[in-house]
Every structure is written in C-alpha cells, then in structure tokens.
Tab-separated table of C-alpha atoms and ligand atoms in Angstrom:
chain	number	residue	atom	x	y	z
S	26	GLU	CA	-14.349	-14.126	24.274
S	27	ALA	CA	-12.108	-12.215	22.636
S	28	GLU	CA	-12.173	-8.440	24.354
S	29	VAL	CA	-13.761	-6.032	21.900
S	30	TYR	CA	-11.539	-3.289	20.237
S	31	LYS	CA	-13.569	0.283	20.916
S	32	TYR	CA	-13.488	2.639	17.699
S	33	TYR	CA	-12.058	6.309	18.259
S	34	ALA	CA	-14.010	9.352	17.409
S	35	GLU	CA	-13.847	12.897	18.683
S	36	GLY	CA	-10.353	12.361	21.298
S	37	GLU	CA	-12.031	9.330	23.392
S	38	TRP	CA	-12.948	5.672	22.341
S	39	ARG	CA	-16.206	4.133	21.977
S	40	LYS	CA	-18.608	1.388	21.768
S	41	SER	CA	-20.511	1.266	18.512
S	42	SER	CA	-24.486	1.616	19.505
S	43	SER	CA	-24.747	-1.034	17.266
S	44	ALA	CA	-23.353	-3.894	20.200
S	45	LYS	CA	-22.561	-5.831	17.130
S	46	SER	CA	-18.723	-6.666	16.094
S	47	VAL	CA	-16.837	-7.565	13.490
S	48	SER	CA	-14.281	-11.198	14.107
S	49	ILE	CA	-10.362	-10.904	13.086
S	50	ILE	CA	-9.332	-14.410	12.113
S	51	ASN	CA	-5.708	-15.252	13.198
S	52	PRO	CA	-5.137	-16.791	9.911
S	53	THR	CA	-2.302	-18.836	11.370
S	54	THR	CA	-4.815	-20.781	14.064
S	55	ARG	CA	-7.938	-19.294	11.703
S	56	LYS	CA	-10.062	-18.762	14.974
S	57	THR	CA	-11.179	-15.949	16.560
S	58	HIS	CA	-7.962	-13.837	17.871
S	59	PHE	CA	-9.692	-10.192	18.133
S	60	LYS	CA	-12.926	-8.704	17.541
S	61	VAL	CA	-13.346	-4.610	17.108
S	62	GLN	CA	-17.122	-2.436	17.086
S	63	ALA	CA	-18.652	-2.554	14.323
S	64	CYS	CA	-20.034	1.261	13.620
S	65	THR	CA	-23.352	2.096	12.243
S	66	GLN	CA	-24.092	5.247	9.534
S	67	GLU	CA	-25.376	7.261	11.994
S	68	GLU	CA	-21.520	7.096	14.436
S	69	VAL	CA	-19.366	7.743	11.130
S	70	ASN	CA	-21.722	10.893	10.230
S	71	LYS	CA	-20.540	12.236	13.697
S	72	VAL	CA	-17.280	11.472	12.896
S	73	MET	CA	-17.798	13.114	9.568
S	74	ASP	CA	-18.999	16.442	11.734
S	75	ALA	CA	-16.150	16.404	14.340
S	76	ALA	CA	-13.583	16.195	11.247
S	77	LYS	CA	-14.831	18.715	9.658
S	78	VAL	CA	-15.022	21.302	12.500
S	79	ALA	CA	-11.413	20.218	14.149
S	80	GLN	CA	-10.803	21.059	10.430
S	81	LYS	CA	-11.269	24.137	10.607
S	82	ALA	CA	-9.074	25.101	13.231
S	83	TRP	CA	-5.885	22.563	12.503
S	84	ALA	CA	-5.790	24.872	8.910
S	85	ARG	CA	-4.877	27.470	11.189
S	86	THR	CA	-2.464	25.835	13.506
S	87	PRO	CA	0.729	26.771	12.477
S	88	LEU	CA	2.513	24.309	10.216
S	89	TRP	CA	5.947	23.815	12.517
S	90	LYS	CA	3.441	22.947	15.806
S	91	ARG	CA	1.718	20.730	13.017
S	92	ALA	CA	5.307	19.163	12.301
S	93	GLU	CA	6.263	19.137	16.347
S	94	LEU	CA	2.772	16.551	16.770
S	95	LEU	CA	3.583	15.088	14.389
S	96	HIS	CA	7.148	14.222	15.112
S	97	LYS	CA	5.864	13.323	18.790
S	98	ALA	CA	3.343	10.790	17.127
S	99	ALA	CA	6.407	8.950	15.450
S	100	ALA	CA	8.385	8.453	18.383
S	101	ILE	CA	5.405	7.513	20.034
S	102	LEU	CA	4.682	4.684	17.425
S	103	LYS	CA	8.436	3.698	17.710
S	104	ASP	CA	8.307	3.048	21.607
S	105	HIS	CA	5.457	1.041	20.652
S	106	LYS	CA	6.689	-0.992	17.876
S	107	ALA	CA	6.722	-4.394	19.852
S	108	PRO	CA	2.945	-4.476	21.008
S	109	ILE	CA	1.577	-3.331	17.746
S	110	ALA	CA	4.181	-5.608	15.399
S	111	HIS	CA	2.640	-8.228	18.211
S	112	CYS	CA	-0.728	-7.237	16.787
S	113	LEU	CA	0.478	-7.576	12.519
S	114	VAL	CA	1.783	-11.588	13.406
S	115	LYS	CA	-1.797	-12.230	14.899
S	116	GLU	CA	-3.549	-10.228	12.550
S	117	ILE	CA	-1.949	-10.854	9.286
S	118	ALA	CA	0.877	-13.346	10.017
S	119	LYS	CA	3.038	-11.288	9.188
S	120	PRO	CA	6.644	-12.367	9.830
S	121	ALA	CA	7.818	-11.233	13.375
S	122	LYS	CA	10.767	-9.586	12.202
S	123	ASP	CA	8.978	-7.846	9.122
S	124	ALA	CA	6.128	-6.721	11.631
S	125	VAL	CA	8.523	-4.410	13.718
S	126	THR	CA	9.988	-3.348	10.458
S	127	GLU	CA	6.667	-2.238	9.492
S	128	VAL	CA	6.410	-0.064	12.730
S	129	VAL	CA	9.740	1.450	12.658
S	130	ARG	CA	9.416	2.499	9.034
S	131	SER	CA	6.327	4.217	10.072
S	132	GLY	CA	7.273	6.540	11.943
S	133	ASP	CA	10.340	7.385	9.879
S	134	LEU	CA	8.061	8.220	7.532
S	135	VAL	CA	5.644	10.309	9.936
S	136	SER	CA	8.779	12.288	11.000
S	137	TYR	CA	10.124	12.791	7.240
S	138	THR	CA	6.995	13.783	6.192
S	139	ALA	CA	6.598	16.235	8.873
S	140	GLU	CA	10.135	17.601	7.162
S	141	GLU	CA	8.874	17.420	4.379
S	142	GLY	CA	5.452	19.073	4.546
S	143	VAL	CA	7.048	22.115	6.465
S	144	ARG	CA	9.596	22.995	3.861
S	145	ILE	CA	7.195	22.655	0.716
S	146	LEU	CA	4.334	23.677	2.239
S	147	GLY	CA	6.236	27.052	3.868
S	148	GLU	CA	6.152	27.627	0.068
S	149	GLY	CA	4.785	29.589	-1.655
S	150	LYS	CA	4.603	31.742	-5.164
S	151	LEU	CA	4.162	34.872	-7.098
S	152	LEU	CA	3.529	35.709	-10.620
S	153	VAL	CA	3.379	39.558	-12.199
S	154	SER	CA	1.414	40.008	-14.834
S	155	ASP	CA	3.401	41.415	-17.584
S	156	SER	CA	4.727	38.161	-18.491
S	157	PHE	CA	1.825	37.554	-20.531
S	158	PRO	CA	0.950	39.286	-23.544
S	159	GLY	CA	-1.206	42.299	-23.195
S	160	ASN	CA	-0.250	43.007	-19.731
S	161	GLU	CA	1.379	45.581	-17.900
S	162	ARG	CA	3.150	45.171	-14.829
S	163	SER	CA	-0.266	46.022	-12.679
S	164	LYS	CA	-1.327	42.095	-10.916
S	165	TYR	CA	0.619	40.679	-8.365
S	166	CYS	CA	-1.019	36.974	-7.922
S	167	LEU	CA	0.251	34.905	-4.411
S	168	SER	CA	-0.381	31.410	-3.919
S	169	SER	CA	0.134	29.174	-1.317
S	170	LYS	CA	-1.720	25.743	-0.370
S	171	ILE	CA	-4.775	24.729	1.596
S	172	PRO	CA	-6.043	21.439	3.041
S	173	LEU	CA	-8.771	19.310	1.144
S	174	GLY	CA	-10.588	19.435	3.560
S	175	VAL	CA	-11.662	15.584	5.353
S	176	VAL	CA	-9.751	13.127	4.238
S	177	LEU	CA	-10.655	9.481	4.125
S	178	ALA	CA	-7.663	7.151	4.297
S	179	ILE	CA	-8.062	3.201	3.896
S	180	PRO	CA	-5.440	1.455	3.729
S	181	PRO	CA	-5.337	-2.561	2.767
S	182	PHE	CA	-4.801	-5.655	4.571
S	183	ASN	CA	-0.500	-6.369	3.876
S	184	TYR	CA	0.494	-2.806	5.748
S	185	PRO	CA	-2.029	-1.774	7.550
S	186	VAL	CA	0.416	0.387	9.783
S	187	ASN	CA	2.122	1.717	7.541
S	188	LEU	CA	0.058	2.140	4.185
S	189	ALA	CA	-2.197	4.071	7.166
S	190	VAL	CA	0.190	6.952	8.031
S	191	SER	CA	1.357	6.866	4.801
S	192	LYS	CA	-2.346	9.036	3.761
S	193	ILE	CA	-2.586	9.918	7.766
S	194	ALA	CA	1.001	12.331	7.940
S	195	PRO	CA	0.487	14.024	4.297
S	196	ALA	CA	-3.359	14.563	5.086
S	197	LEU	CA	-2.259	15.887	8.666
S	198	ILE	CA	0.795	18.431	8.066
S	199	ALA	CA	-1.493	19.535	5.086
S	200	GLY	CA	-4.559	20.987	7.420
S	201	ASN	CA	-6.456	18.103	6.678
S	202	ALA	CA	-8.554	16.102	9.045
S	203	LEU	CA	-9.012	12.187	8.793
S	204	VAL	CA	-10.690	9.635	9.049
S	205	LEU	CA	-9.098	6.352	8.581
S	206	LYS	CA	-11.455	2.923	7.709
S	207	PRO	CA	-8.304	0.175	8.658
S	208	PRO	CA	-8.731	-3.088	7.004
S	209	THR	CA	-10.151	-5.491	8.549
S	210	GLN	CA	-7.039	-7.935	9.171
S	211	GLY	CA	-4.998	-5.255	11.077
S	212	ALA	CA	-8.058	-2.858	12.196
S	213	VAL	CA	-6.357	-3.946	16.022
S	214	ALA	CA	-2.996	-3.141	15.237
S	215	ALA	CA	-3.852	0.211	13.505
S	216	LEU	CA	-6.077	1.379	16.090
S	217	HIS	CA	-2.787	0.367	18.779
S	218	MET	CA	-0.759	2.740	15.616
S	219	ILE	CA	-4.158	5.607	16.212
S	220	HIS	CA	-3.611	5.656	19.839
S	221	CYS	CA	-0.465	7.021	19.615
S	222	PHE	CA	-1.515	9.531	17.649
S	223	HIS	CA	-3.746	9.956	20.442
S	224	LEU	CA	-1.132	10.331	22.426
S	225	ALA	CA	0.779	12.528	20.574
S	226	GLY	CA	-1.968	14.830	21.680
S	227	PHE	CA	-3.898	16.074	18.538
S	228	PRO	CA	-6.870	17.837	18.812
S	229	LYS	CA	-10.368	16.016	19.381
S	230	GLY	CA	-12.109	15.141	16.452
S	231	LEU	CA	-9.748	15.878	14.265
S	232	ILE	CA	-8.306	12.604	14.012
S	233	SER	CA	-10.669	9.574	13.671
S	234	CYS	CA	-10.433	5.256	13.085
S	235	VAL	CA	-14.061	3.401	12.311
S	236	THR	CA	-14.206	0.187	12.005
S	237	GLY	CA	-16.952	-2.393	10.607
S	238	LYS	CA	-18.267	-4.224	7.950
S	239	GLY	CA	-17.565	-2.658	4.527
S	240	SER	CA	-21.052	-3.803	3.441
S	241	GLU	CA	-22.630	-1.367	6.122
S	242	ILE	CA	-20.923	1.230	6.319
S	243	GLY	CA	-17.993	0.857	3.171
S	244	ASP	CA	-19.880	3.254	0.112
S	245	PHE	CA	-21.438	4.803	3.111
S	246	LEU	CA	-18.185	6.311	3.700
S	247	THR	CA	-17.134	6.655	0.055
S	248	MET	CA	-19.753	8.302	-0.814
S	249	HIS	CA	-20.011	10.303	2.455
S	250	PRO	CA	-21.269	14.524	0.986
S	251	GLY	CA	-18.541	15.015	4.020
S	252	VAL	CA	-15.384	13.605	2.443
S	253	ASN	CA	-12.917	15.730	0.087
S	254	CYS	CA	-10.808	13.037	-1.086
S	255	ILE	CA	-9.756	9.536	-0.986
S	256	SER	CA	-7.246	7.523	-0.122
S	257	PHE	CA	-7.285	3.638	-1.129
S	258	THR	CA	-4.672	0.909	-1.308
S	259	GLY	CA	-6.176	-2.562	-1.993
S	260	GLY	CA	-7.643	-4.162	-4.983
S	261	ASP	CA	-10.206	-4.563	-7.040
S	262	THR	CA	-13.210	-2.316	-4.385
S	263	GLY	CA	-10.980	1.197	-5.780
S	264	ILE	CA	-12.147	0.754	-9.001
S	265	ALA	CA	-15.539	0.598	-7.602
S	266	ILE	CA	-14.772	3.528	-5.317
S	267	SER	CA	-13.261	5.673	-8.226
S	268	LYS	CA	-16.564	5.554	-9.988
S	269	LYS	CA	-18.860	6.219	-7.106
S	270	ALA	CA	-17.302	8.435	-5.536
S	271	GLY	CA	-17.860	12.527	-6.366
S	272	MET	CA	-16.018	15.221	-7.474
S	273	ILE	CA	-12.742	14.621	-5.097
S	274	PRO	CA	-9.277	13.986	-5.601
S	275	LEU	CA	-8.361	10.206	-5.445
S	276	GLN	CA	-5.297	8.614	-4.920
S	277	MET	CA	-5.408	4.847	-5.847
S	278	GLU	CA	-3.026	2.114	-5.608
S	279	LEU	CA	-4.563	-1.266	-6.526
S	280	GLY	CA	-2.338	-3.768	-7.382
S	281	GLY	CA	-0.518	-4.796	-10.138
S	282	LYS	CA	1.324	-8.049	-11.706
S	283	ASP	CA	5.129	-6.969	-11.422
S	284	ALA	CA	7.261	-8.228	-14.119
S	285	CYS	CA	11.014	-9.307	-13.624
S	286	ILE	CA	12.344	-9.541	-17.540
S	287	VAL	CA	16.060	-11.334	-17.701
S	288	LEU	CA	17.898	-10.899	-20.860
S	289	GLU	CA	21.123	-13.194	-21.128
S	290	ASP	CA	23.401	-10.638	-20.401
S	291	ALA	CA	22.108	-10.649	-16.804
S	292	ASP	CA	23.999	-11.215	-13.380
S	293	LEU	CA	22.477	-14.629	-12.688
S	294	ASP	CA	23.315	-14.639	-9.028
S	295	LEU	CA	21.781	-11.261	-8.230
S	296	VAL	CA	18.610	-12.654	-10.920
S	297	ALA	CA	18.074	-15.248	-8.263
S	298	ALA	CA	18.225	-13.140	-5.154
S	299	ASN	CA	15.613	-10.847	-6.979
S	300	ILE	CA	13.660	-13.363	-7.799
S	301	VAL	CA	13.214	-15.144	-4.265
S	302	LYS	CA	12.932	-11.754	-1.999
S	303	GLY	CA	10.818	-9.895	-4.985
S	304	GLY	CA	8.222	-13.237	-4.858
S	305	PHE	CA	8.723	-14.773	-1.676
S	306	SER	CA	8.497	-11.968	1.103
S	307	TYR	CA	5.567	-11.783	3.136
S	308	SER	CA	4.658	-14.853	1.252
S	309	GLY	CA	3.817	-12.922	-2.013
S	310	GLN	CA	1.211	-11.063	-0.098
S	311	ARG	CA	2.740	-6.847	-1.501
S	312	CYS	CA	0.973	-5.063	-4.463
S	313	THR	CA	4.806	-4.751	-5.765
S	314	ALA	CA	5.702	-9.073	-5.008
S	315	VAL	CA	8.025	-9.612	-8.389
S	316	LYS	CA	4.244	-11.913	-10.099
S	317	VAL	CA	5.532	-13.018	-13.378
S	318	VAL	CA	9.261	-13.753	-14.400
S	319	LEU	CA	9.859	-13.338	-18.232
S	320	ILE	CA	13.307	-14.728	-18.791
S	321	MET	CA	15.320	-15.506	-22.058
S	322	ASP	CA	15.246	-19.168	-23.048
S	323	SER	CA	19.001	-19.303	-23.115
S	324	VAL	CA	19.467	-18.498	-19.228
S	325	ALA	CA	16.100	-20.220	-18.215
S	326	ASP	CA	17.277	-23.429	-17.100
S	327	GLU	CA	20.260	-21.812	-15.049
S	328	VAL	CA	18.286	-19.413	-13.088
S	329	VAL	CA	15.248	-21.580	-12.597
S	330	GLU	CA	17.949	-24.041	-10.484
S	331	LYS	CA	19.539	-21.200	-8.762
S	332	VAL	CA	15.688	-20.291	-7.992
S	333	LYS	CA	15.219	-23.778	-6.717
S	334	SER	CA	17.990	-23.935	-4.452
S	335	LYS	CA	17.426	-20.671	-2.936
S	336	MET	CA	13.954	-21.598	-2.162
S	337	GLY	CA	14.724	-24.521	-0.635
S	338	LYS	CA	16.038	-22.333	1.761
S	339	LEU	CA	13.220	-20.329	2.887
S	340	THR	CA	12.047	-21.464	6.132
S	341	VAL	CA	7.518	-22.448	5.778
S	342	GLY	CA	5.996	-21.529	9.037
S	343	PRO	CA	3.887	-19.318	12.245
S	344	PRO	CA	4.884	-16.312	12.324
S	345	GLU	CA	5.638	-15.756	15.870
S	346	ASP	CA	8.521	-18.077	14.577
S	347	ASP	CA	9.452	-15.627	11.981
S	348	CYS	CA	9.299	-17.965	9.061
S	349	ASP	CA	9.679	-16.904	5.608
S	350	ILE	CA	6.439	-17.852	4.427
S	351	THR	CA	3.537	-17.744	6.650
S	352	PRO	CA	0.110	-18.241	6.351
S	353	VAL	CA	-2.067	-16.166	3.624
S	354	VAL	CA	-4.036	-14.232	5.062
S	355	THR	CA	-7.524	-15.652	4.745
S	356	GLU	CA	-8.959	-19.358	3.745
S	357	SER	CA	-10.802	-17.227	0.776
S	358	SER	CA	-7.463	-16.307	-0.390
S	359	ALA	CA	-5.332	-19.446	-0.130
S	360	ASN	CA	-8.434	-21.204	-2.309
S	361	PHE	CA	-8.213	-18.858	-4.936
S	362	ILE	CA	-3.929	-18.956	-4.946
S	363	GLU	CA	-4.927	-22.777	-4.930
S	364	GLY	CA	-7.571	-22.184	-7.920
S	365	LEU	CA	-4.692	-20.286	-10.035
S	366	VAL	CA	-2.136	-23.398	-9.364
S	367	MET	CA	-4.629	-26.046	-10.236
S	368	ASP	CA	-4.867	-24.198	-13.509
S	369	ALA	CA	-1.956	-24.148	-13.949
S	370	LYS	CA	-1.447	-27.620	-13.674
S	371	GLU	CA	-3.985	-28.876	-15.996
S	372	LYS	CA	-2.769	-26.310	-18.690
S	373	GLY	CA	0.703	-28.134	-18.066
S	374	ALA	CA	3.174	-25.619	-16.361
S	375	THR	CA	5.814	-27.230	-14.556
S	376	PHE	CA	5.532	-27.595	-10.939
S	377	CYS	CA	9.158	-27.045	-9.707
S	378	GLN	CA	8.258	-28.006	-6.127
S	379	GLU	CA	5.504	-30.270	-5.001
S	380	TYR	CA	2.536	-28.843	-4.105
S	381	ARG	CA	1.659	-28.614	-0.562
S	382	ARG	CA	-1.299	-26.468	1.702
S	383	GLU	CA	-1.868	-26.624	5.167
S	384	GLY	CA	-5.071	-24.951	5.560
S	385	ASN	CA	-3.982	-21.296	5.054
S	386	LEU	CA	-0.456	-22.024	4.615
S	387	ILE	CA	1.325	-22.969	1.496
S	388	TRP	CA	4.320	-23.877	0.663
S	389	PRO	CA	6.604	-21.817	-2.182
S	390	LEU	CA	5.834	-22.827	-5.539
S	391	LEU	CA	7.405	-21.767	-8.996
S	392	LEU	CA	6.397	-23.002	-12.164
S	393	ASP	CA	7.703	-23.025	-15.279
S	394	HIS	CA	7.112	-23.361	-19.030
S	395	VAL	CA	4.144	-21.171	-17.950
S	396	ARG	CA	2.073	-20.235	-21.331
S	397	PRO	CA	-0.165	-17.215	-21.920
S	398	ASP	CA	-3.431	-18.971	-21.781
S	399	MET	CA	-3.085	-19.669	-17.853
S	400	ARG	CA	-4.996	-17.413	-15.462
S	401	ILE	CA	-1.466	-17.558	-13.358
S	402	ALA	CA	0.075	-15.932	-16.854
S	403	TRP	CA	-2.356	-12.700	-15.744
S	404	GLU	CA	-3.888	-13.244	-12.335
S	405	GLU	CA	-1.848	-12.101	-9.060
S	406	PRO	CA	-1.898	-15.037	-6.899
S	407	PHE	CA	-1.015	-12.406	-3.932
S	408	GLY	CA	0.737	-15.662	-2.487
S	409	PRO	CA	3.984	-17.658	-2.264
S	410	VAL	CA	3.335	-19.014	-6.204
S	411	LEU	CA	5.172	-17.503	-8.943
S	412	PRO	CA	5.335	-18.289	-12.979
S	413	ILE	CA	7.709	-18.390	-15.083
S	414	ILE	CA	7.647	-17.652	-18.897
S	415	ARG	CA	10.220	-18.214	-21.227
S	416	ILE	CA	10.665	-15.747	-23.588
S	417	HIS	CA	12.447	-15.690	-26.932
S	418	SER	CA	12.848	-11.703	-27.044
S	419	VAL	CA	13.116	-8.908	-25.534
S	420	GLU	CA	10.039	-7.775	-27.316
S	421	GLU	CA	8.024	-10.847	-26.847
S	422	GLY	CA	8.633	-9.655	-22.917
S	423	ILE	CA	7.720	-5.951	-23.383
S	424	HIS	CA	4.488	-7.595	-25.125
S	425	HIS	CA	4.207	-9.242	-22.425
S	426	CYS	CA	4.410	-6.629	-19.637
S	427	ASN	CA	2.592	-4.273	-21.666
S	428	ALA	CA	-0.720	-6.727	-22.192
S	429	SER	CA	-1.410	-6.354	-18.548
S	430	ASN	CA	-3.796	-4.432	-17.373
S	431	PHE	CA	-2.160	-3.686	-14.564
S	432	GLY	CA	0.903	-1.225	-14.542
S	433	LEU	CA	2.347	-0.989	-11.114
S	434	GLN	CA	5.956	-1.482	-11.559
S	435	GLY	CA	8.447	-3.620	-13.503
S	436	CYS	CA	12.036	-4.584	-13.386
S	437	VAL	CA	14.757	-5.705	-15.682
S	438	PHE	CA	17.829	-7.192	-15.180
S	439	THR	CA	20.894	-6.590	-17.529
S	440	SER	CA	23.935	-4.975	-17.375
S	441	ASP	CA	23.481	-2.884	-20.854
S	442	ILE	CA	22.554	0.109	-19.231
S	443	ASN	CA	21.697	1.240	-22.550
S	444	LYS	CA	19.493	-1.720	-23.187
S	445	ALA	CA	18.203	-1.043	-19.490
S	446	ILE	CA	17.148	2.321	-20.058
S	447	MET	CA	15.109	1.545	-23.321
S	448	ILE	CA	13.402	-1.508	-22.339
S	449	SER	CA	12.756	0.563	-19.283
S	450	ASP	CA	11.251	3.479	-21.684
S	451	ALA	CA	8.581	1.101	-23.197
S	452	MET	CA	7.114	-0.498	-20.205
S	453	GLU	CA	3.787	0.265	-19.400
S	454	THR	CA	3.950	0.572	-15.565
S	455	GLY	CA	4.441	3.237	-13.075
S	456	THR	CA	8.413	2.212	-12.083
S	457	VAL	CA	10.609	0.176	-13.805
S	458	GLN	CA	13.780	-0.698	-11.192
S	459	ILE	CA	16.751	-1.873	-13.160
S	460	ASN	CA	18.609	-5.090	-11.843
S	461	SER	CA	16.920	-5.254	-8.647
S	462	ALA	CA	13.470	-6.427	-7.457
S	463	PRO	CA	10.265	-3.962	-7.483
S	464	ALA	CA	9.899	-2.046	-4.484
S	465	ARG	CA	7.528	1.190	-3.117
S	466	GLY	CA	10.220	1.974	-0.800
S	467	PRO	CA	12.691	4.333	0.204
S	468	ASP	CA	9.237	5.618	1.132
S	469	HIS	CA	10.512	9.211	-0.222
S	470	PHE	CA	10.487	7.704	-3.748
S	471	PRO	CA	7.258	8.790	-6.244
S	472	PHE	CA	5.450	5.907	-5.672
S	473	GLN	CA	2.532	4.905	-8.877
S	474	GLY	CA	0.466	2.959	-11.226
S	475	LEU	CA	-0.522	2.866	-14.751
S	476	LYS	CA	-3.590	1.585	-16.133
S	477	ASP	CA	-5.648	-0.799	-13.460
S	478	SER	CA	-3.129	0.160	-11.067
S	479	GLY	CA	-4.099	3.464	-9.824
S	480	ILE	CA	-5.149	6.910	-10.253
S	481	GLY	CA	-2.462	9.452	-9.134
S	482	SER	CA	1.046	8.887	-7.453
S	483	GLN	CA	1.924	8.299	-3.760
S	484	GLY	CA	5.278	8.907	-1.954
S	485	ILE	CA	5.943	11.675	0.957
S	486	THR	CA	6.047	14.541	-1.280
S	487	ASN	CA	3.830	13.318	-4.224
S	488	SER	CA	0.818	13.099	-1.538
S	489	ILE	CA	1.507	15.538	0.339
S	490	ASN	CA	1.044	17.850	-2.544
S	491	MET	CA	-1.901	15.623	-3.444
S	492	MET	CA	-4.018	16.449	-0.173
S	493	VAL	CA	-3.641	21.009	-1.064
S	494	LYS	CA	-5.137	22.835	-3.566
S	495	VAL	CA	-4.051	25.889	-4.474
S	496	LYS	CA	-5.598	29.227	-3.584
S	497	SER	CA	-4.873	32.384	-4.585
S	498	THR	CA	-4.719	35.720	-4.108
S	499	VAL	CA	-3.937	39.148	-6.636
S	500	ILE	CA	-3.118	42.145	-5.837
S	501	ASN	CA	-4.332	44.648	-8.747
S	502	LEU	CA	-2.454	48.053	-8.588
S	503	PRO	CA	-4.288	51.047	-9.514
J	629	G3H	O1	1.264	-3.551	-1.162
J	629	G3H	C1	1.771	-2.517	-1.058
J	629	G3H	C2	2.704	-1.766	-0.717
J	629	G3H	O2	2.724	-0.826	-1.194
J	629	G3H	C3	4.586	-2.698	-1.351
J	629	G3H	O3	4.964	-1.327	-0.215
J	629	G3H	O4	7.062	-2.729	-2.384
J	629	G3H	O5	7.273	-1.642	0.814
J	629	G3H	O6	6.409	-4.115	-0.302
J	629	G3H	P1	6.494	-2.847	-0.622
C-alpha cells in the first residue's frame, strides 16, 4: 500500500479530514506509485485565511530579507535534487538526467528571481505635475509596486517543479502569499520542492500546497474570493478558468502547435538536429515542442532522410535508464496520440517508421505528406509523433502557422536574416526562434502565447511585474 503524502498548510504537514486520497500512477508500470491527500473545500478555506494573514506581515518584511529566504530555498532545492528528480522519474516518466536538470534549473530560477526582484521592486517613480498642460509644479506623484495579495499557482504535469517555482518565486519576492495546487502527476515532486521552502524558514501560512481532485477543489480554488491572482500553465482547463475567474489578474500558458518553417537556403543538418530535439525531447510533452514542420518541398526529401537517421538513434524505454523516449504521462494521453496517428493513417499520411506502442510507451514517429484535412495538422499530440507538411512557398507556411488557434512559439530556418525577420514579423506567435527550436528558456526571457496559447507574459521579470500593482501617493504643495 503506497504511503499517502501529507499536504502543506500553516507551516505544517497535514492529513486531510476527508480520509480520501488521490493515486498517482507511474506511467511506466501503470501502477499506483504514490498517493496524496484529497483535500476538502473546508481545508482550502483555512489555507486561504492563513495566506491572507501571513501576506500582510510578509508585505512589510524588507525586500532584502525576502530575497535572502528565496536564495536559501534555492540552495536547499539544489541540495535535494536527487530525491526530487527521483519523484519526477516515477510520477511523470521524465528521463533521469532531465529530471535533475529540471530541479537545478528551478534553483537557478529562484535565485535569479530574488536578484531581479530586489532591483526592479526596489525602484519607484517620481512624476512632477507641470509636464501636463495647465499644471503648475505643485504636485509630486510617488509610485511604487505593491503586492496583489494571495497568488494561486497551478503548474502542469510536464514541469511540476520548474513551472511551480516560476510562479512561486516571483509571487513571494513581490510580497504575495502563495497557494500551490500541483498537478496530480508530479504532486509528490512538488511537495518535496515545497519542503525546501519550508526548510528555508518562510513564515507559517505564507506558502501552502493543497492536493486533491480537480472535481472537488479545482473550481473552488480558482473561484475562491480569497485569490487575488491566478498563474496557470496547462491545457484547455485554462480557458475554462479564465471564464470563471473573478476580476483578478490572470497569467496563462495553454499549449501550442509550434511550427518549424524550413526554407531552401537553410543549414539542413542544423534543421534536422533541431527537429529531433524540438520534436522529441521529453517525448514531445512540452508546450514548446516542434509540433508541425512546414518545409519547402525541394529540400524535404533530404531533411526527412536526415531526421529519420537521427530518430533511429533515439533510445526508447524507461526513464530510469535515461532513455530519450519514455512512456507518455497517462493511458488516456497515449490513446489520444494514437487517435491522431490513426486519423492520419486513414487519410493517407506517409509513415516514416512503423507505428509501435506498448502501454504508455509510444515509439517516435515521423509522419510525412501530412495534409490540412488531417487532425494532426492542427491538434497537439503532446507525444513523440511529428507531422511534416510540404509547402511550395513561404506564404503557405506562414498561412498554416497563422491559421492555428494557438500562437505560442514558432521557428524559422534560413541563412537569410532579412527573410527570417520578415517571417518572424508575419508569424502570429508570442516568440519566433531563428535557426533554433522553440524553447521557453533561458528563464529570464519573456515567454508568452498569443490567441488560445495564453494571457499575459511570463519570464522572470514579467512575472514579477505581473504579480504587483502600482500604488501612488501624491504630495500636493500649497
Ligand atoms: O511545457 C511548457 C513549458 O513552458 C516549456 O518549457 O521550453 O523549457 O521545455 P521548455
């Protein structure tokens, strides 16, 4: 019988009064590996009350002290990289080395946020009235940044630690309290990460982590009157949250269908390397994965051959062995991916490899000659399956990219920088990478999605600025 991990509230680890638990299925064994508490709405209420009280004192805590605690948490997090990475391997089948990288990257993100916070939050603004017509020099306006209150952070399964701290650290440095609702797959890694903040000595009630069923506490959390800001990363749930949430700032990142546009003059070895890295890292379970390749027909055969040969070197198997391709997160996810593959098959796509699946493990698959009437041309598989659409003009590529309801990132490969800039300008996505696969990092870069890919901009500086509001005091001279 798996141990039931406690949730974190008011500075202590607690069992839920529900006496119920949520099972975390190991994607590799497809057996229950861990269990977490199924918190009740009443417990959420308590957490919110405590957060509100703790936040008031935290907002008055000097900025340098807040930064000091974050630096401490970052160091503890890095010290605990091994047990946290172990959870990531068991809960979300992240390859062992990538799991360690996620934790180390998270420690660095927390430290950078503390440093950035002391700079940007330590600065205010002074305006003098006589620059506006009709005014004398009689009013001095002092503006500074103040916290929002309680921030609710909801990260996704694919980065349960990194995409949690990317919300936690900016919220805390800015003087907010933080309530974390981790994804079910990845909840135990998140609880371990929270323990690092606990060990760093943050005040009781300032940080909490509630686990449970979305059906029980999901809407209750996102519609809770005690929440002053929601930072969410995930899928369509984000659209539903944005419709239900109150009049509070929202930060959302909801996936993408990142296009890779390849022109004839591109470095084709670089293209192939980036298609494989961009399409198949963590088995394609990244919102920034390359999800459709739009390639000029004249170079397509050569690139497909190069990609196929690189794909042949990808190792497939359990995350413990650090394989490149590991089981996808759930059986329903594997079924969904299979549905897209079968639809493409029926409609005549060329399979560059044989389709193979065992349990949640899907072998990497390249689909050539995909056409716009196939589901995979538009939907995100979130798995190791990549469609190639052959194009005959740059405009055709841009048109396909912009016809998507998503607009997260995209990339273009060409040796002509002028063309690259023009294509970047024409692509309706939050970021365009020139001659490299899409990626969120480095984590201080702005990160945002247009259209259904999100609301607002992330990246360390933008997240801090999003989690504050401006407060002015005006001195009126006689
Ligand atoms: O899955 C969504 C993440 O924000 C992507 O991050 O580009 O570092 O993999 P990444």
